C-alpha cells in the first residue's frame, strides 16, 4: 500500500471536536467588534509579493525568512499573506475608501509564516485583525484597547496584562536609533549573531530579542521614552489617561517596539505568562506612515491582530469549559414503517424547536447498536420510533445520562417535553 499523505508541517486540521470552540470564540469576538461599529472586510489569502516587501519591510523576520513566496504560472511572484494589515490597506486604497472618510474594519482568517513550529507557533495560524484608518488621535487608540479588553472580559480571561509604549514621531525615533546604535556598538563583542546583523538593518528589533543573554545588555540601553517629541508625549499621556478613566490597568514597557519607519506613536501588546515563550496573544499600534509609503495620501491608521490558537490555548489553560457541537437528541429508528415515519417526525421537530440539534440514525442496525451510537454521539436524550410507535402516533423518550425515566409520549407532546429538558442548554446556545 502507498504511504499515506500527511498535512504540511505546522499546518493544523481543526477537527470536529475542536470546531465548536473556534465557532464560539469567533462569535464572541465578532460580537465585540460589531459593538463598536466595525465592518468586516474579506480579503484574498494571497497578494503580490511586492506588497509585503514594501509594507512589512525587507529587514523584518517575516520578509527575511518567513514568507511563503512562489511564482505562479505566469511567472508573477505571489505570497501567502503572513498578516492582514497589508492586504487591508491595499484594498482600501484600491477601492478609494480613504478619501474624505474614515474606515473601521475587521477581518479574520488564516495567515502563513514559515517559522519553526512549536506550541502556539504554527505555519498556518488564524488571526482576527482590526484596523481603523483616517483617525490620528489617542481616542481611537483607546478604542482599540477598550475593544480588546472587552474581548477578554466576554471570554472570562483574567491572566492577561496590557503593555503600552509610544514610538514617537519618525524623527524622534531616528535620534533614538542613533543613540541605541552607539550604545550597542560599544558592546558589539557581547551581541549575539542575530543582534549583530540587526545592528545595521533594524536595531530597534534588538530590544525585542528573545535571547536571555541579550536581556542584560538591553536593560541598560538608552530608553525610547526619553527621546519622545512633545506632540507624541501628549498623545501618549492622553491615551494613558483614557485607559485610566476606563479602569484599564496598563504597564508602560519602554522596550516595546516596532522596527519600521511608518510605525509611530502607540504600540501595545497583551501578554500572558500561561503560554510559555509564545505569550503574546494580541499586538497592535499605529502605522501612520504606511498608506503614504504605499503611494497613497498621508492617512493616519491604527489597529491590532490577535492569534486565535493562542487564545484557545489560554482558555483551555484557564479551565474554561468550551462548548461542543454534540447533538441534543439521537433518533433511534426500527422497522420499515418506523424508519419512514421517524424521518418525517425529525423534520417536524426541527421545525418546532429552533436550535434543537437532532441526529437521526442512518444505515439501520439493531436497537443495541443504535443505542451505542446514541451514547457515542453525546446526545442527552434518545427518541425511539419503531413500527409500534409509528402505528400509534407515539414516541419513546429515553434520557441517556441518568436524567430521569423512560416514557412513552404522543408525538405532539415531544416538542414540549424536549423544550423542558433542554431549556437550559438551548438558552446557553442562544447566548453564544
Ligand atoms: P511573535 O513575537 O510571537 O513571533 P509577532 O510579533 O510575529 O509574534 P504579530 O505579527 O504581531 O506577531 O501577530 C499578531 C499575533 O498573531 C501574535 O501576537 C500572535 O498571537 C499571533 N501569531 C503570530 N505569529 C504566529 C504563529 N506563527 N503561530 C500562531 N500565532 C501567531
Ligand atoms: Mg513572529
CSV table of C-alpha atoms and ligand atoms in Angstrom, one decimal:
chain,number,residue,atom,x,y,z
A,1,UNK,CA,0.0,0.0,0.0
A,2,UNK,CA,1.2,3.5,-0.8
A,3,UNK,CA,2.4,5.7,2.1
A,4,UNK,CA,-0.4,7.9,3.4
A,5,UNK,CA,0.0,11.6,2.9
A,6,UNK,CA,0.1,13.9,5.9
A,7,UNK,CA,-0.6,17.6,6.4
A,8,UNK,CA,2.1,20.1,5.8
A,9,UNK,CA,4.3,20.6,8.9
A,10,UNK,CA,3.0,23.4,11.1
A,11,UNK,CA,-0.4,23.4,9.4
A,12,UNK,CA,-3.2,22.0,11.6
A,13,UNK,CA,-6.6,20.4,10.9
A,14,UNK,CA,-9.3,21.9,13.2
A,15,UNK,CA,-11.1,18.7,14.0
A,16,UNK,CA,-14.9,18.3,14.6
A,17,UNK,CA,-14.2,18.0,18.3
A,18,UNK,CA,-12.5,21.4,18.3
A,19,UNK,CA,-14.5,23.4,15.8
A,20,UNK,CA,-17.3,24.3,18.2
A,21,UNK,CA,-14.7,26.1,20.4
A,22,UNK,CA,-13.5,28.0,17.4
A,23,UNK,CA,-17.0,29.0,16.4
A,24,UNK,CA,-17.8,30.1,19.9
A,25,UNK,CA,-14.6,32.2,20.0
A,26,UNK,CA,-15.2,33.7,16.6
A,27,UNK,CA,-18.8,34.6,17.5
A,28,UNK,CA,-17.8,36.3,20.8
A,29,UNK,CA,-15.1,38.3,19.1
A,30,UNK,CA,-17.3,39.2,16.2
A,31,UNK,CA,-20.0,40.5,18.5
A,32,UNK,CA,-17.5,42.6,20.4
A,33,UNK,CA,-16.1,44.3,17.2
A,34,UNK,CA,-19.7,44.9,16.0
A,35,UNK,CA,-20.5,46.5,19.3
A,36,UNK,CA,-18.0,49.2,18.3
A,37,UNK,CA,-19.4,49.7,14.8
A,38,UNK,CA,-16.7,47.9,12.8
A,39,UNK,CA,-17.5,46.2,9.4
A,40,UNK,CA,-15.9,43.0,8.2
A,41,UNK,CA,-13.7,43.1,5.1
A,42,UNK,CA,-12.8,39.8,3.4
A,43,UNK,CA,-9.5,39.7,1.6
A,44,UNK,CA,-7.6,37.3,-0.6
A,45,UNK,CA,-5.2,35.0,1.2
A,46,UNK,CA,-2.6,35.8,-1.5
A,47,UNK,CA,-1.1,39.1,-2.6
A,48,UNK,CA,1.7,40.2,-4.9
A,49,UNK,CA,5.0,39.7,-3.0
A,50,UNK,CA,5.9,43.3,-3.6
A,51,UNK,CA,3.0,44.4,-1.3
A,52,UNK,CA,4.5,42.6,1.7
A,53,UNK,CA,8.1,43.5,0.9
A,54,UNK,CA,7.1,47.2,0.9
A,55,UNK,CA,4.6,47.2,3.7
A,56,UNK,CA,6.2,44.8,6.2
A,57,UNK,CA,9.7,45.8,5.2
A,58,UNK,CA,12.7,43.9,3.8
A,59,UNK,CA,14.6,43.8,7.1
A,60,UNK,CA,11.9,42.1,9.2
A,61,UNK,CA,11.9,38.4,10.3
A,62,UNK,CA,8.7,37.9,8.2
A,63,UNK,CA,10.1,39.1,4.9
A,64,UNK,CA,13.7,37.9,5.5
A,65,UNK,CA,12.8,34.3,6.3
A,66,UNK,CA,9.1,33.5,7.0
A,67,UNK,CA,7.2,34.2,3.8
A,68,UNK,CA,5.6,31.5,1.5
A,69,UNK,CA,6.6,33.0,-1.8
A,70,UNK,CA,6.3,31.4,-5.2
A,71,UNK,CA,5.9,32.1,-8.8
A,72,UNK,CA,2.5,31.3,-10.4
A,73,UNK,CA,2.1,30.0,-13.9
A,74,UNK,CA,2.5,33.5,-15.4
A,75,UNK,CA,5.8,34.0,-13.6
A,76,UNK,CA,4.3,36.5,-11.2
A,77,UNK,CA,5.7,36.4,-7.6
A,78,UNK,CA,2.9,35.8,-5.1
A,79,UNK,CA,3.0,35.3,-1.4
A,80,UNK,CA,0.5,33.7,1.0
A,81,UNK,CA,-0.3,36.5,3.4
A,82,UNK,CA,1.7,36.5,6.6
A,83,UNK,CA,-0.6,39.1,8.2
A,84,UNK,CA,-3.7,41.1,7.3
A,85,UNK,CA,-2.8,44.8,7.5
A,86,UNK,CA,-1.0,45.0,4.2
A,87,UNK,CA,-3.9,43.5,2.2
A,88,UNK,CA,-6.5,45.6,4.1
A,89,UNK,CA,-4.6,48.8,3.4
A,90,UNK,CA,-4.1,47.8,-0.2
A,91,UNK,CA,-7.9,47.1,-0.6
A,92,UNK,CA,-8.8,50.4,1.0
A,93,UNK,CA,-6.5,52.3,-1.4
A,94,UNK,CA,-7.6,50.3,-4.4
A,95,UNK,CA,-11.3,51.0,-3.8
A,96,UNK,CA,-11.0,54.6,-2.9
A,97,UNK,CA,-12.1,54.0,0.7
A,98,UNK,CA,-9.7,56.5,2.2
A,99,UNK,CA,-10.8,59.8,0.5
A,100,UNK,CA,-12.7,62.1,2.8
A,101,UNK,CA,-13.8,59.3,5.0
A,102,UNK,CA,-12.7,57.1,7.9
A,103,UNK,CA,-12.8,53.3,8.0
A,104,UNK,CA,-13.4,51.0,10.9
A,105,UNK,CA,-12.7,47.4,9.6
A,106,UNK,CA,-12.0,43.9,10.8
A,107,UNK,CA,-11.1,40.6,9.2
A,108,UNK,CA,-10.4,37.1,10.2
A,109,UNK,CA,-8.6,34.2,8.5
A,110,UNK,CA,-5.5,32.1,8.1
A,111,UNK,CA,-2.0,33.6,7.9
A,112,UNK,CA,1.1,31.8,6.7
A,113,UNK,CA,4.6,32.1,8.1
A,114,UNK,CA,7.4,29.6,7.7
A,115,UNK,CA,8.5,29.5,11.3
A,116,UNK,CA,9.8,26.7,13.5
A,117,UNK,CA,6.5,25.0,14.6
A,118,UNK,CA,6.0,24.7,18.4
A,119,UNK,CA,3.2,25.2,20.8
A,120,UNK,CA,1.5,28.5,19.9
A,121,UNK,CA,3.6,28.9,16.8
A,122,UNK,CA,2.4,27.4,13.5
A,123,UNK,CA,2.9,27.8,9.8
A,124,UNK,CA,-0.7,28.3,9.1
A,125,UNK,CA,-2.4,30.1,12.0
A,126,UNK,CA,-5.5,32.3,12.4
A,127,UNK,CA,-5.9,35.9,13.3
A,128,UNK,CA,-8.6,38.3,13.9
A,129,UNK,CA,-7.5,41.8,13.0
A,130,UNK,CA,-9.0,45.2,13.4
A,131,UNK,CA,-7.9,48.4,11.5
A,132,UNK,CA,-9.1,52.0,11.9
A,133,UNK,CA,-8.0,54.4,9.1
A,134,UNK,CA,-8.2,58.1,8.9
A,135,UNK,CA,-8.1,59.0,12.7
A,136,UNK,CA,-5.0,60.3,14.4
A,137,UNK,CA,-6.0,60.9,18.0
A,138,UNK,CA,-5.4,58.9,21.1
A,139,UNK,CA,-9.1,58.3,21.3
A,140,UNK,CA,-9.2,55.7,18.6
A,141,UNK,CA,-6.1,54.0,20.1
A,142,UNK,CA,-8.0,53.9,23.3
A,143,UNK,CA,-11.0,52.3,21.4
A,144,UNK,CA,-8.7,49.6,20.2
A,145,UNK,CA,-7.7,48.8,23.7
A,146,UNK,CA,-11.2,49.0,25.1
A,147,UNK,CA,-12.3,46.6,22.4
A,148,UNK,CA,-9.6,44.0,23.3
A,149,UNK,CA,-10.3,44.5,27.0
A,150,UNK,CA,-14.0,43.7,26.3
A,151,UNK,CA,-13.0,40.6,24.3
A,152,UNK,CA,-11.1,39.2,27.3
A,153,UNK,CA,-13.9,40.1,29.6
A,154,UNK,CA,-16.5,38.4,27.3
A,155,UNK,CA,-14.4,35.3,27.3
A,156,UNK,CA,-13.8,35.3,31.0
A,157,UNK,CA,-10.0,35.6,30.5
A,158,UNK,CA,-8.1,37.1,33.5
A,159,UNK,CA,-4.5,36.2,33.2
A,160,UNK,CA,-3.6,38.8,30.6
A,161,UNK,CA,-1.8,42.1,31.0
A,162,UNK,CA,-1.5,45.1,28.9
A,163,UNK,CA,1.8,46.7,27.9
A,164,UNK,CA,1.9,50.0,26.1
A,165,UNK,CA,4.6,52.3,24.8
A,166,UNK,CA,5.0,55.2,22.3
A,167,UNK,CA,7.4,55.1,19.4
A,168,UNK,CA,7.1,58.9,18.9
A,169,UNK,CA,7.5,60.6,15.6
A,170,UNK,CA,9.7,59.1,12.9
A,171,UNK,CA,12.2,62.0,13.6
A,172,UNK,CA,12.3,61.3,17.3
A,173,UNK,CA,12.9,57.7,16.6
A,174,UNK,CA,15.8,58.5,14.2
A,175,UNK,CA,17.5,60.3,17.0
A,176,UNK,CA,16.8,57.4,19.4
A,177,UNK,CA,18.0,54.9,16.9
A,178,UNK,CA,21.4,56.7,16.7
A,179,UNK,CA,21.8,56.7,20.4
A,180,UNK,CA,20.8,53.0,20.6
A,181,UNK,CA,23.3,52.0,17.8
A,182,UNK,CA,26.0,53.9,19.5
A,183,UNK,CA,25.4,52.1,22.8
A,184,UNK,CA,25.1,48.7,21.2
A,185,UNK,CA,28.2,49.2,19.1
A,186,UNK,CA,30.1,49.9,22.2
A,187,UNK,CA,29.2,46.4,23.4
A,188,UNK,CA,29.4,44.8,19.9
A,189,UNK,CA,31.5,41.9,21.2
A,190,UNK,CA,28.7,40.7,23.5
A,191,UNK,CA,25.9,40.8,20.9
A,192,UNK,CA,24.5,37.5,19.5
A,193,UNK,CA,24.6,36.9,15.8
A,194,UNK,CA,21.0,38.0,15.2
A,195,UNK,CA,21.6,41.3,17.0
A,196,UNK,CA,24.9,42.0,15.2
A,197,UNK,CA,23.1,41.5,11.9
A,198,UNK,CA,20.2,43.8,13.1
A,199,UNK,CA,22.6,46.5,14.3
A,200,UNK,CA,22.8,47.8,10.7
A,201,UNK,CA,19.4,46.8,9.4
A,202,UNK,CA,16.8,47.1,12.2
A,203,UNK,CA,18.4,48.0,15.5
A,204,UNK,CA,15.1,48.6,17.3
A,205,UNK,CA,14.3,45.0,16.8
A,206,UNK,CA,17.2,44.1,19.1
A,207,UNK,CA,15.2,45.4,22.0
A,208,UNK,CA,12.7,42.6,21.3
A,209,UNK,CA,15.3,39.9,21.4
A,210,UNK,CA,14.1,36.6,23.0
A,211,UNK,CA,17.7,35.6,23.9
A,212,UNK,CA,18.1,35.8,27.7
A,213,UNK,CA,21.8,36.7,27.3
A,214,UNK,CA,20.8,39.8,25.4
A,215,UNK,CA,18.4,40.9,28.0
A,216,UNK,CA,21.1,42.2,30.4
A,217,UNK,CA,22.7,44.3,27.6
A,218,UNK,CA,19.3,45.6,26.6
A,219,UNK,CA,18.3,46.6,30.1
A,220,UNK,CA,20.9,49.3,30.3
A,221,UNK,CA,20.4,50.6,26.8
A,222,UNK,CA,19.0,54.1,26.2
A,223,UNK,CA,15.3,54.2,26.5
A,224,UNK,CA,12.8,55.3,23.9
A,225,UNK,CA,10.5,57.3,26.2
A,226,UNK,CA,13.4,59.7,26.9
A,227,UNK,CA,13.5,60.6,23.2
A,228,UNK,CA,9.8,61.3,22.6
A,229,UNK,CA,8.8,64.5,20.8
A,230,UNK,CA,6.4,66.7,22.7
A,231,UNK,CA,3.3,66.0,20.5
A,232,UNK,CA,3.8,62.3,20.9
A,233,UNK,CA,4.3,62.7,24.6
A,234,UNK,CA,0.9,64.5,24.9
A,235,UNK,CA,-0.7,61.8,22.6
A,236,UNK,CA,0.6,59.1,24.8
A,237,UNK,CA,-0.3,60.8,28.1
A,238,UNK,CA,-3.9,61.3,26.8
A,239,UNK,CA,-4.1,57.7,25.8
A,240,UNK,CA,-2.9,56.6,29.3
A,241,UNK,CA,-5.5,58.9,30.9
A,242,UNK,CA,-8.3,57.5,28.7
A,243,UNK,CA,-7.3,54.0,29.9
A,244,UNK,CA,-7.2,55.2,33.5
A,245,UNK,CA,-10.7,56.6,33.1
A,246,UNK,CA,-12.0,53.3,31.9
A,247,UNK,CA,-10.2,51.5,34.7
A,248,UNK,CA,-7.9,49.6,32.4
A,249,UNK,CA,-4.6,48.9,34.1
A,250,UNK,CA,-1.5,49.1,31.8
A,251,UNK,CA,2.2,48.8,32.2
A,252,UNK,CA,4.5,51.1,30.2
A,253,UNK,CA,7.1,48.9,28.6
A,254,UNK,CA,9.9,51.2,27.2
A,255,UNK,CA,11.3,48.2,25.2
A,256,UNK,CA,8.1,47.5,23.4
A,257,UNK,CA,8.9,48.5,19.8
A,258,UNK,CA,8.3,48.0,16.1
A,259,UNK,CA,11.2,48.5,13.8
A,260,UNK,CA,9.9,50.2,10.8
A,261,UNK,CA,9.7,53.9,9.8
A,262,UNK,CA,6.0,54.0,9.1
A,263,UNK,CA,5.1,52.9,12.6
A,264,UNK,CA,4.6,55.8,15.0
A,265,UNK,CA,3.4,56.6,18.5
A,266,UNK,CA,1.2,54.0,20.1
A,267,UNK,CA,2.2,50.3,20.4
A,268,UNK,CA,0.6,47.8,22.7
A,269,UNK,CA,0.6,44.1,23.4
A,270,UNK,CA,-1.5,41.8,25.5
A,271,UNK,CA,0.7,39.2,27.2
A,272,UNK,CA,0.2,36.2,29.4
A,273,UNK,CA,2.6,34.0,31.4
A,274,UNK,CA,0.4,31.0,30.9
A,275,UNK,CA,1.7,30.0,27.4
A,276,UNK,CA,5.4,29.8,27.8
A,277,UNK,CA,7.5,31.5,25.2
A,278,UNK,CA,4.5,32.2,23.0
A,279,UNK,CA,3.0,34.6,25.5
A,280,UNK,CA,1.8,37.5,23.2
A,281,UNK,CA,-1.9,36.9,22.3
A,282,UNK,CA,-2.5,40.3,20.7
A,283,UNK,CA,-0.3,43.0,19.3
A,284,UNK,CA,-1.3,46.4,17.9
A,285,UNK,CA,-0.4,50.0,17.4
A,286,UNK,CA,-0.3,53.0,15.0
A,287,UNK,CA,1.1,52.8,11.5
A,288,UNK,CA,0.5,56.4,10.4
A,289,UNK,CA,3.1,56.3,7.6
A,290,UNK,CA,2.0,53.2,5.8
A,291,UNK,CA,-0.6,54.5,3.4
A,292,UNK,CA,1.7,57.2,2.1
A,293,UNK,CA,4.6,54.7,2.0
A,294,UNK,CA,2.4,52.6,-0.4
A,295,UNK,CA,1.8,55.6,-2.6
A,296,UNK,CA,-1.5,57.0,-1.1
A,297,UNK,CA,-2.2,60.3,0.6
A,298,UNK,CA,-1.0,60.6,4.2
A,299,UNK,CA,-3.6,58.7,6.3
A,300,UNK,CA,-3.2,58.0,10.0
A,301,UNK,CA,-4.1,54.5,11.0
A,302,UNK,CA,-4.1,52.2,14.0
A,303,UNK,CA,-5.0,48.5,14.5
A,304,UNK,CA,-4.3,45.2,16.2
A,305,UNK,CA,-4.2,41.5,15.4
A,306,UNK,CA,-4.8,38.6,17.8
A,307,UNK,CA,-3.8,35.0,17.5
A,308,UNK,CA,-6.7,32.5,17.7
A,309,UNK,CA,-4.7,29.4,18.5
A,310,UNK,CA,-3.1,31.2,21.5
A,311,UNK,CA,-6.4,32.4,22.7
A,312,UNK,CA,-7.9,28.9,22.6
A,313,UNK,CA,-4.9,27.6,24.4
A,314,UNK,CA,-5.3,30.2,27.0
A,315,UNK,CA,-9.0,29.5,27.5
A,316,UNK,CA,-8.1,25.8,27.9
A,317,UNK,CA,-5.3,26.5,30.3
A,318,UNK,CA,-7.8,28.5,32.5
A,319,UNK,CA,-10.1,25.5,32.6
A,320,UNK,CA,-12.8,27.3,30.6
A,321,UNK,CA,-15.5,24.9,29.5
A,322,UNK,CA,-15.7,25.5,25.8
A,323,UNK,CA,-18.9,24.5,24.0
A,324,UNK,CA,-19.1,21.4,21.9
A,325,UNK,CA,-21.4,20.8,19.0
A,326,UNK,CA,-22.9,17.5,20.1
A,327,UNK,CA,-26.5,16.8,19.2
A,328,UNK,CA,-29.1,17.1,22.0
A,329,UNK,CA,-31.2,14.2,20.6
A,330,UNK,CA,-30.4,10.9,18.9
A,331,UNK,CA,-33.2,9.4,17.0
A,332,UNK,CA,-33.3,5.6,17.1
A,333,UNK,CA,-35.4,4.0,14.3
A,334,UNK,CA,-36.8,0.5,14.0
A,335,UNK,CA,-38.7,-1.3,11.2
A,336,UNK,CA,-39.7,0.0,7.8
A,337,UNK,CA,-42.7,2.0,9.0
A,338,UNK,CA,-40.9,3.3,12.0
A,339,UNK,CA,-38.0,4.5,9.9
A,340,UNK,CA,-40.1,6.3,7.3
A,341,UNK,CA,-42.3,7.8,9.9
A,342,UNK,CA,-39.4,8.8,12.1
A,343,UNK,CA,-37.5,10.6,9.4
A,344,UNK,CA,-40.6,12.8,8.8
A,345,UNK,CA,-41.0,13.3,12.6
A,346,UNK,CA,-37.4,14.5,12.9
A,347,UNK,CA,-38.1,17.2,10.3
A,348,UNK,CA,-41.2,18.3,12.2
A,349,UNK,CA,-39.2,18.5,15.4
A,350,UNK,CA,-36.5,20.7,13.8
A,351,UNK,CA,-39.3,23.0,12.6
A,352,UNK,CA,-41.0,23.1,16.1
A,353,UNK,CA,-37.9,23.6,18.3
A,354,UNK,CA,-35.5,26.2,16.9
A,355,UNK,CA,-31.9,25.5,18.0
A,356,UNK,CA,-32.6,21.8,18.5
A,357,UNK,CA,-29.8,19.5,17.3
A,358,UNK,CA,-31.1,16.1,16.4
A,359,UNK,CA,-29.1,13.4,14.8
A,360,UNK,CA,-31.0,10.7,13.0
A,361,UNK,CA,-29.7,7.1,12.9
A,362,UNK,CA,-28.9,6.3,9.4
A,363,UNK,CA,-27.9,2.9,8.0
A,364,UNK,CA,-30.1,0.8,10.2
A,365,UNK,CA,-28.8,-1.6,12.9
A,366,UNK,CA,-30.1,-3.3,15.9
A,367,UNK,CA,-31.5,-1.3,18.8
A,368,UNK,CA,-28.5,-2.3,20.8
A,369,UNK,CA,-26.0,-0.9,18.2
A,370,UNK,CA,-28.2,2.2,17.7
A,371,UNK,CA,-28.1,3.0,21.4
A,372,UNK,CA,-24.4,2.5,21.3
A,373,UNK,CA,-24.2,5.2,18.6
A,374,UNK,CA,-26.6,7.4,20.6
A,375,UNK,CA,-24.2,7.2,23.5
A,376,UNK,CA,-21.2,8.0,21.4
A,377,UNK,CA,-22.9,11.0,19.8
A,378,UNK,CA,-23.0,12.7,23.2
A,379,UNK,CA,-26.8,13.3,23.0
A,380,UNK,CA,-28.7,13.7,26.3
A,381,UNK,CA,-31.9,12.1,25.0
A,382,UNK,CA,-32.7,9.2,22.7
A,383,UNK,CA,-36.1,9.2,20.9
A,384,UNK,CA,-37.2,5.9,19.6
A,385,UNK,CA,-39.7,5.4,16.7
A,386,UNK,CA,-40.3,1.8,15.8
A,387,UNK,CA,-43.2,0.2,13.9
A,388,UNK,CA,-45.4,0.1,17.0
A,389,UNK,CA,-44.8,3.7,17.9
A,390,UNK,CA,-45.4,4.8,14.3
A,391,UNK,CA,-48.7,3.0,14.2
A,392,UNK,CA,-49.9,4.6,17.5
A,393,UNK,CA,-48.5,8.1,16.8
A,394,UNK,CA,-46.2,7.7,19.8
A,395,UNK,CA,-42.5,8.2,20.5
A,396,UNK,CA,-40.4,6.6,23.3
A,397,UNK,CA,-38.5,9.3,25.2
A,398,UNK,CA,-35.3,7.9,26.9
A,399,UNK,CA,-32.9,10.1,28.9
A,400,UNK,CA,-29.4,8.9,28.2
A,401,UNK,CA,-27.3,10.4,31.0
A,402,UNK,CA,-29.2,9.3,34.1
A,403,UNK,CA,-31.7,12.2,33.7
A,404,UNK,CA,-35.0,10.5,34.6
A,405,UNK,CA,-37.1,7.6,33.5
A,406,UNK,CA,-38.1,6.4,30.1
A,407,UNK,CA,-41.6,7.3,29.0
A,408,UNK,CA,-43.9,6.8,26.0
A,409,UNK,CA,-45.4,10.1,24.8
A,410,UNK,CA,-47.6,11.0,22.0
A,411,UNK,CA,-45.9,12.8,19.1
A,412,UNK,CA,-47.4,16.2,19.8
A,413,UNK,CA,-46.1,16.2,23.3
A,414,UNK,CA,-42.5,15.6,22.4
A,415,UNK,CA,-41.6,19.2,21.4
A,416,UNK,CA,-42.8,20.5,24.7
A,417,UNK,CA,-41.1,17.8,26.7
A,418,UNK,CA,-37.8,18.4,24.9
A,419,UNK,CA,-38.1,22.1,25.5
A,420,UNK,CA,-38.4,21.4,29.2
A,421,UNK,CA,-35.5,19.2,29.5
A,422,UNK,CA,-33.2,21.1,27.1
A,423,UNK,CA,-34.3,24.5,28.2
A,424,UNK,CA,-31.1,25.3,29.9
A,425,UNK,CA,-28.9,24.0,27.1
A,426,UNK,CA,-30.9,25.9,24.4
A,427,UNK,CA,-30.7,29.1,26.5
A,428,UNK,CA,-26.9,28.7,26.6
A,429,UNK,CA,-26.7,28.2,22.9
A,430,UNK,CA,-28.8,31.2,22.3
A,431,UNK,CA,-26.4,33.3,24.3
A,432,UNK,CA,-23.5,32.0,22.3
B,1,LIG,P1,5.9,36.6,17.9
B,1,LIG,O1,6.8,37.6,18.6
B,1,LIG,O2,5.2,35.7,18.9
B,1,LIG,O3,6.6,35.9,16.7
B,1,LIG,P2,4.8,38.5,16.1
B,1,LIG,O4,5.3,39.8,16.6
B,1,LIG,O5,5.4,37.9,14.9
B,1,LIG,O6,4.7,37.4,17.3
B,1,LIG,P3,2.3,39.7,15.0
B,1,LIG,O7,2.8,39.7,13.7
B,1,LIG,O8,2.3,40.9,15.8
B,1,LIG,O9,3.2,38.6,15.8
B,1,LIG,O10,0.9,38.9,15.0
B,1,LIG,C1,-0.1,39.1,16.0
B,1,LIG,C2,-0.5,37.9,16.8
B,1,LIG,O11,-0.6,36.8,16.0
B,1,LIG,C3,0.6,37.5,17.8
B,1,LIG,O12,0.5,38.2,18.9
B,1,LIG,C4,0.2,36.0,18.0
B,1,LIG,O13,-0.8,35.9,18.9
B,1,LIG,C5,-0.2,35.6,16.6
B,1,LIG,N1,0.8,34.9,15.9
B,1,LIG,C6,1.9,35.5,15.2
B,1,LIG,N2,2.6,34.5,14.6
B,1,LIG,C7,2.0,33.3,14.9
B,1,LIG,C8,2.3,31.9,14.6
B,1,LIG,N3,3.4,31.6,13.8
B,1,LIG,N4,1.5,31.0,15.1
B,1,LIG,C9,0.4,31.3,15.9
B,1,LIG,N5,0.1,32.6,16.2
B,1,LIG,C10,0.9,33.6,15.8
B,2,LIG,MG1,6.9,36.4,14.7
